[in-house]
Tab-separated table of C-alpha atoms in Angstrom:
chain	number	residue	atom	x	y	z
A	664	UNK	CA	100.624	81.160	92.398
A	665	UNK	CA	98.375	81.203	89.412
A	666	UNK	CA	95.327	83.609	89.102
A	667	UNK	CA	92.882	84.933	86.872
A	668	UNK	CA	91.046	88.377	87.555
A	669	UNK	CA	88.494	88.903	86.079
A	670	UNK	CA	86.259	92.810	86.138
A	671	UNK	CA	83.013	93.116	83.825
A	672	UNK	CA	80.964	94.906	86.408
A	673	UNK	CA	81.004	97.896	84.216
A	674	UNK	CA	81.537	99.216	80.433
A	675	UNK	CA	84.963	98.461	80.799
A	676	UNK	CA	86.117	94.215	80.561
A	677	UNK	CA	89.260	94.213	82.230
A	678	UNK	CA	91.179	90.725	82.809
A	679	UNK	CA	94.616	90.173	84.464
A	680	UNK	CA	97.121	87.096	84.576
A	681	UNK	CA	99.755	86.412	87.157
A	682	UNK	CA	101.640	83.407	86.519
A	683	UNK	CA	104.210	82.040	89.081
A	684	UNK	CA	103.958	85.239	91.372
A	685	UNK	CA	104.334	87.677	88.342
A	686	UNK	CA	101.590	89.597	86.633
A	687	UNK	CA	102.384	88.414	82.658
A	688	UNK	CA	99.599	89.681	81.500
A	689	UNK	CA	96.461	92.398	81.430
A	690	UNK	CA	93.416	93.515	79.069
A	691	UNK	CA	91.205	96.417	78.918
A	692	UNK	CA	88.355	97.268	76.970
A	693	UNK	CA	86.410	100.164	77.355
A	694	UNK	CA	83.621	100.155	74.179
A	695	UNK	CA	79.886	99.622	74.857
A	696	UNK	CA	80.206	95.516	73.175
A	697	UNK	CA	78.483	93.199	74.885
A	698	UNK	CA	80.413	91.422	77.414
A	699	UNK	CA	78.438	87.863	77.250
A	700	UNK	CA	80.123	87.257	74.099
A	701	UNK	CA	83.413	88.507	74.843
A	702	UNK	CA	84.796	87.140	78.220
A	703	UNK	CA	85.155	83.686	77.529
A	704	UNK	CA	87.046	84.525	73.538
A	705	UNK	CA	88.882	87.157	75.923
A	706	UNK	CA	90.095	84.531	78.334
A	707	UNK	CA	90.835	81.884	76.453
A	708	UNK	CA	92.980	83.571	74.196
A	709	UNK	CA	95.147	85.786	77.041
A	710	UNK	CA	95.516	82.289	78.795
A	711	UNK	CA	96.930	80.644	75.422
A	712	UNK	CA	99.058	83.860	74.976
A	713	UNK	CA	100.813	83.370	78.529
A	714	UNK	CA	100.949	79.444	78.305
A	715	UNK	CA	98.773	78.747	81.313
A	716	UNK	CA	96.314	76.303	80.879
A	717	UNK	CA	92.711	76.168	83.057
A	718	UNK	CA	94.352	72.991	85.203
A	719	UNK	CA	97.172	75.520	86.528
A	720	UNK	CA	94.852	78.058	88.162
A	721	UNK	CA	94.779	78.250	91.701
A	722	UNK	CA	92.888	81.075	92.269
A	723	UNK	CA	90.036	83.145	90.930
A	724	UNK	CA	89.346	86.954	91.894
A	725	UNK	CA	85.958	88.595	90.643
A	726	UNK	CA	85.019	92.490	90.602
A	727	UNK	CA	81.420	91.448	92.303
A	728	UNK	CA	79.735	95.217	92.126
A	729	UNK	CA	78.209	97.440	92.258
A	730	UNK	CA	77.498	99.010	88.807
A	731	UNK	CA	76.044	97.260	85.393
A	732	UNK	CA	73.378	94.637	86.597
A	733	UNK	CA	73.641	92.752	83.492
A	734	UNK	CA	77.752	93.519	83.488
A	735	UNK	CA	78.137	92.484	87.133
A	736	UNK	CA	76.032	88.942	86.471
A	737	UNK	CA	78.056	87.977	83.407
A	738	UNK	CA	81.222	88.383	85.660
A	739	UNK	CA	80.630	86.585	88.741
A	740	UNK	CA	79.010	83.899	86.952
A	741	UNK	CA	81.724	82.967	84.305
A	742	UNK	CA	83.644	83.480	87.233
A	743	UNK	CA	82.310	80.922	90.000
A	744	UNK	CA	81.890	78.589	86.930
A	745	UNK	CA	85.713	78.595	86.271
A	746	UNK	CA	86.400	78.472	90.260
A	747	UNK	CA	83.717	75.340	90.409
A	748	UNK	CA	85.081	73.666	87.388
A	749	UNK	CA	88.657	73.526	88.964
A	750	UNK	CA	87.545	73.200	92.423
A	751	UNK	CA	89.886	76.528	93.396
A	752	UNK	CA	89.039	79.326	95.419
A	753	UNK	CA	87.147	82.897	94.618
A	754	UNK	CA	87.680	86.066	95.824
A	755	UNK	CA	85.683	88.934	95.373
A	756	UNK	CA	86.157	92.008	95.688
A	757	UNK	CA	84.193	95.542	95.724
A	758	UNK	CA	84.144	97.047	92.227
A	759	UNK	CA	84.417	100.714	93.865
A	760	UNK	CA	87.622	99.482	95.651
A	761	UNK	CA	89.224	98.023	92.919
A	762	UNK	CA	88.712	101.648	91.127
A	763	UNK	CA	89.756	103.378	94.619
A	764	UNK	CA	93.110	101.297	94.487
A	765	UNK	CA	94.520	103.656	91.836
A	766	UNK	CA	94.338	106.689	93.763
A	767	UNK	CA	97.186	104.552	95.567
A	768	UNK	CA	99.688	106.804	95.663
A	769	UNK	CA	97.224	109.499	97.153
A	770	UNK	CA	97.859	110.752	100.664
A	771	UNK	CA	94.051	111.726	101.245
A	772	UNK	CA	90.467	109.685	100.770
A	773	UNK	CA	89.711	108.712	97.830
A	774	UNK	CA	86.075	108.503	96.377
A	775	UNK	CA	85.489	106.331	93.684
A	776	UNK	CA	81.996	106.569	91.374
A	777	UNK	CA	80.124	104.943	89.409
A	778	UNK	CA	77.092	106.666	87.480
A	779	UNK	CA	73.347	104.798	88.918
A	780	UNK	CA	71.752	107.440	86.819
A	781	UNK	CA	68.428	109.415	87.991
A	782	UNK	CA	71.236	112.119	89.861
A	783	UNK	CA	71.956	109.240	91.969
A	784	UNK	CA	76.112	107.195	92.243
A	785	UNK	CA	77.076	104.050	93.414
A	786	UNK	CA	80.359	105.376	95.758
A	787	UNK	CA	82.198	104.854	98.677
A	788	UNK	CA	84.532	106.306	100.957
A	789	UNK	CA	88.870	104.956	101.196
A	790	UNK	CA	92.578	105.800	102.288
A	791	UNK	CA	95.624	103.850	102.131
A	792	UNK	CA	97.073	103.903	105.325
A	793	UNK	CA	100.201	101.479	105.225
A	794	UNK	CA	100.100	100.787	101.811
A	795	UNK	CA	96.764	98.655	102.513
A	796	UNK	CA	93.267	99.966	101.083
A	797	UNK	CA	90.958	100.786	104.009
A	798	UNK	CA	87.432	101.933	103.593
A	799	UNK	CA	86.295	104.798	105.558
A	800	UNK	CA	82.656	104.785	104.067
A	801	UNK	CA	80.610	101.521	103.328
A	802	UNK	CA	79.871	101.383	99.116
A	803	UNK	CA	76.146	102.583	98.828
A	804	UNK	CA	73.913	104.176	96.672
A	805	UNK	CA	72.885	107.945	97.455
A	806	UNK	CA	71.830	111.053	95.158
A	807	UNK	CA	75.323	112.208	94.132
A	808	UNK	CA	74.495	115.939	95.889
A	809	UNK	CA	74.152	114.871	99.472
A	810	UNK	CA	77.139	112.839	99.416
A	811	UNK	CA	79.539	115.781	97.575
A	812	UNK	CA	77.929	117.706	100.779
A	813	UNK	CA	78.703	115.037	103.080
A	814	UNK	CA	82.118	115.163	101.996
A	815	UNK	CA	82.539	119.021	102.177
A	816	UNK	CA	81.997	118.353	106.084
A	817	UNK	CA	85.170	116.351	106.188
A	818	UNK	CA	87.204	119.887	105.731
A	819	UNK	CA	89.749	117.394	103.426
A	820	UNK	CA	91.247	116.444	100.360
A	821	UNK	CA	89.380	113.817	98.384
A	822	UNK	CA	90.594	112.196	94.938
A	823	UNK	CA	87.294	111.474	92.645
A	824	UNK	CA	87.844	108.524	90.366
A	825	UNK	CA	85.147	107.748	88.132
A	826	UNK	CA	84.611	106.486	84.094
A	827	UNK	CA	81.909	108.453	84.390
A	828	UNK	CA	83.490	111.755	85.381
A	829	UNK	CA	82.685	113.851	82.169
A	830	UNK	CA	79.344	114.289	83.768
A	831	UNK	CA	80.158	114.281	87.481
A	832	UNK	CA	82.917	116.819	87.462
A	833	UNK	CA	80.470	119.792	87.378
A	834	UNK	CA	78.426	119.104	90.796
A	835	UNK	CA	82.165	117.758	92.240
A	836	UNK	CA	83.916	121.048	91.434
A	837	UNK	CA	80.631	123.150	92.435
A	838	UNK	CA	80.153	121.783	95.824
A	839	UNK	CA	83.819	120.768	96.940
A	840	UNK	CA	85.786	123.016	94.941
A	841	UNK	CA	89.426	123.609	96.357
A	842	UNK	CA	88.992	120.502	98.354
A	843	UNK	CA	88.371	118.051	95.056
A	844	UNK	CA	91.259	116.757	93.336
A	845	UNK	CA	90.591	114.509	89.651
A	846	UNK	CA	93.401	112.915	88.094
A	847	UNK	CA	94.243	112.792	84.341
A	848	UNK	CA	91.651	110.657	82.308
A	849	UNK	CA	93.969	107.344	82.260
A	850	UNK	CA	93.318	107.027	86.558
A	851	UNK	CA	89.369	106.609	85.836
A	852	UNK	CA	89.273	102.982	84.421
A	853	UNK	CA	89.398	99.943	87.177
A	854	UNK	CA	92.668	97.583	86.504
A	855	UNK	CA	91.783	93.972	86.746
A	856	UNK	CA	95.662	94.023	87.951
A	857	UNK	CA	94.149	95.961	91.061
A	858	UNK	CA	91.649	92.541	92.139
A	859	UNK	CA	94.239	90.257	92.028
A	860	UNK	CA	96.554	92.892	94.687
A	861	UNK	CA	93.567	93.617	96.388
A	862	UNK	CA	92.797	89.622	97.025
A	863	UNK	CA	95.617	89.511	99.091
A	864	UNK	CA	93.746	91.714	101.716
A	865	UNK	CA	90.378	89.505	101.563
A	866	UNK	CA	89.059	85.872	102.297
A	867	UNK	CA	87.851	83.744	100.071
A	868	UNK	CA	83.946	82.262	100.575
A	869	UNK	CA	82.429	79.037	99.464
A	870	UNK	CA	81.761	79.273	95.495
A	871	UNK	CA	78.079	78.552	95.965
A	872	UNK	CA	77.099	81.004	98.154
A	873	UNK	CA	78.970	83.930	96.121
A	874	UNK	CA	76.737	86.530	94.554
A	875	UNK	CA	77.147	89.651	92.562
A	876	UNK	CA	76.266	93.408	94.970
A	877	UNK	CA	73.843	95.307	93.069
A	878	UNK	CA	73.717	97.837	96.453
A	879	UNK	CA	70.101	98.228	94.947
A	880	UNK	CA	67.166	96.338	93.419
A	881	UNK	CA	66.287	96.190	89.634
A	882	UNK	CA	63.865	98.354	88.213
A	883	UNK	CA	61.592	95.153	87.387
A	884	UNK	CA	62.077	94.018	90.984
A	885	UNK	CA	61.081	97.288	91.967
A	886	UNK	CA	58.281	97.387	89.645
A	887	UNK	CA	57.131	93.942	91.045
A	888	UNK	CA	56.843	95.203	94.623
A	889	UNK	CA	55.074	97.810	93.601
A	890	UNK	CA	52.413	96.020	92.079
A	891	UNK	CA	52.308	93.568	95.073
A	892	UNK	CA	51.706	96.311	97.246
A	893	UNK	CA	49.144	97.913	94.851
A	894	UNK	CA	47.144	94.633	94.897
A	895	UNK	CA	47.548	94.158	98.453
């Protein structure tokens, strides 16, 4: 089994390789560059590096969301591009799970976050029971205090994973305190490693109906309602 994972839902552009049943290779990026110009270099050259050629893929795995709008698009669609080109199957899979999966190794939930600014995070609620991710909470978007007070009802350990957690870890720590538990600084980035284990847990769906999760409109598509309703 061939597959390329691919993660630019966020600042981070993270890619993975396994060839024949063996993961040869994995990149990761964090900088603020602009992934549109990027992912394709990116891929090409980790796919000459490994000896795989596009014809050898048989699968394609996708972080679909939530987080960057722009970030999220860029993936999905170079993604579903490759998988339509070859005529091989996608996967996607949640962007808050694939950062949940390395809190693996954590007996306890695990709450993975991304920043949706305005005091508000994209999150969502797992454990690993069996050695297989399980979500306890749905991924949605919520002001970050009512869910850290949601939590505290829970009376339980929870690991906070985040690439965002220089400015989270105040309101975590205030609220939870004793029951909040943050890793070391090198367990906040999603692997692109993590999609391709993850896949193994999910279905694939027809290429053409796959679309990024946002978990929330745009601004301008807010904006636009607005001034429906307005003129209404």
């Amino acid at each position: 089994m061939n597959i390329l994972a691919i993660d630019t839902s966020n600042q981070a552009l993270g890619l993975a390789i396994m060839k024949n049943n063996e993961l040869v290779a994995e990149l990761m990026t964090n900088t603020k560059k602009d992934h549109s110009t990027r992912l394709m270099p990116a891929i090409v050259s980790m796919m000459e590096n490994v000896d795989l050629t596009p014809e050898q893929l048989d699968k394609i795995v996708v972080a679909r969301g939530p987080g960057s709008y722009t970030g999220t698009r860029i993936g999905v669609t170079v993604a579903k591009t490759i998988a339509w080109a070859l005529e091989v199957p996608i996967y996607t899979i949640s962007s808050l799970a694939t950062l949940a999966y390395n809190g693996r190794f954590f007996d306890g939930y695990i709450c993975p976050l991304f920043d949706a600014r305005r005091q508000t995070v994209f999150t969502g609620l797992y454990q690993f029971h069996h050695g297989t991710l399980q979500e306890v909470e749905k991924d949605h978007n919520v002001s970050i205090d009512s869910w850290l007070e949601k939590l505290l009802t829970f009376n339980k350990k929870v690991m906070f994973i985040s690439p965002h957690m220089k400015q989270l870890e105040q309101p975590i720590i205030s609220i939870l305190q004793n029951q909040a538990v943050i890793p070391e600084d090198q367990f906040h980035l999603p692997r692109a490693s993590s999609l391709i284990s993850l896949s193994e847990q999910s279905e694939n769906i027809p290429v053409h109906i796959v679309q990024p999760n946002y978990l929330r409109i745009t601004e301008a598509e807010a904006n636009l309602r607005k001034r429906i309703k307005d003129n209404e």
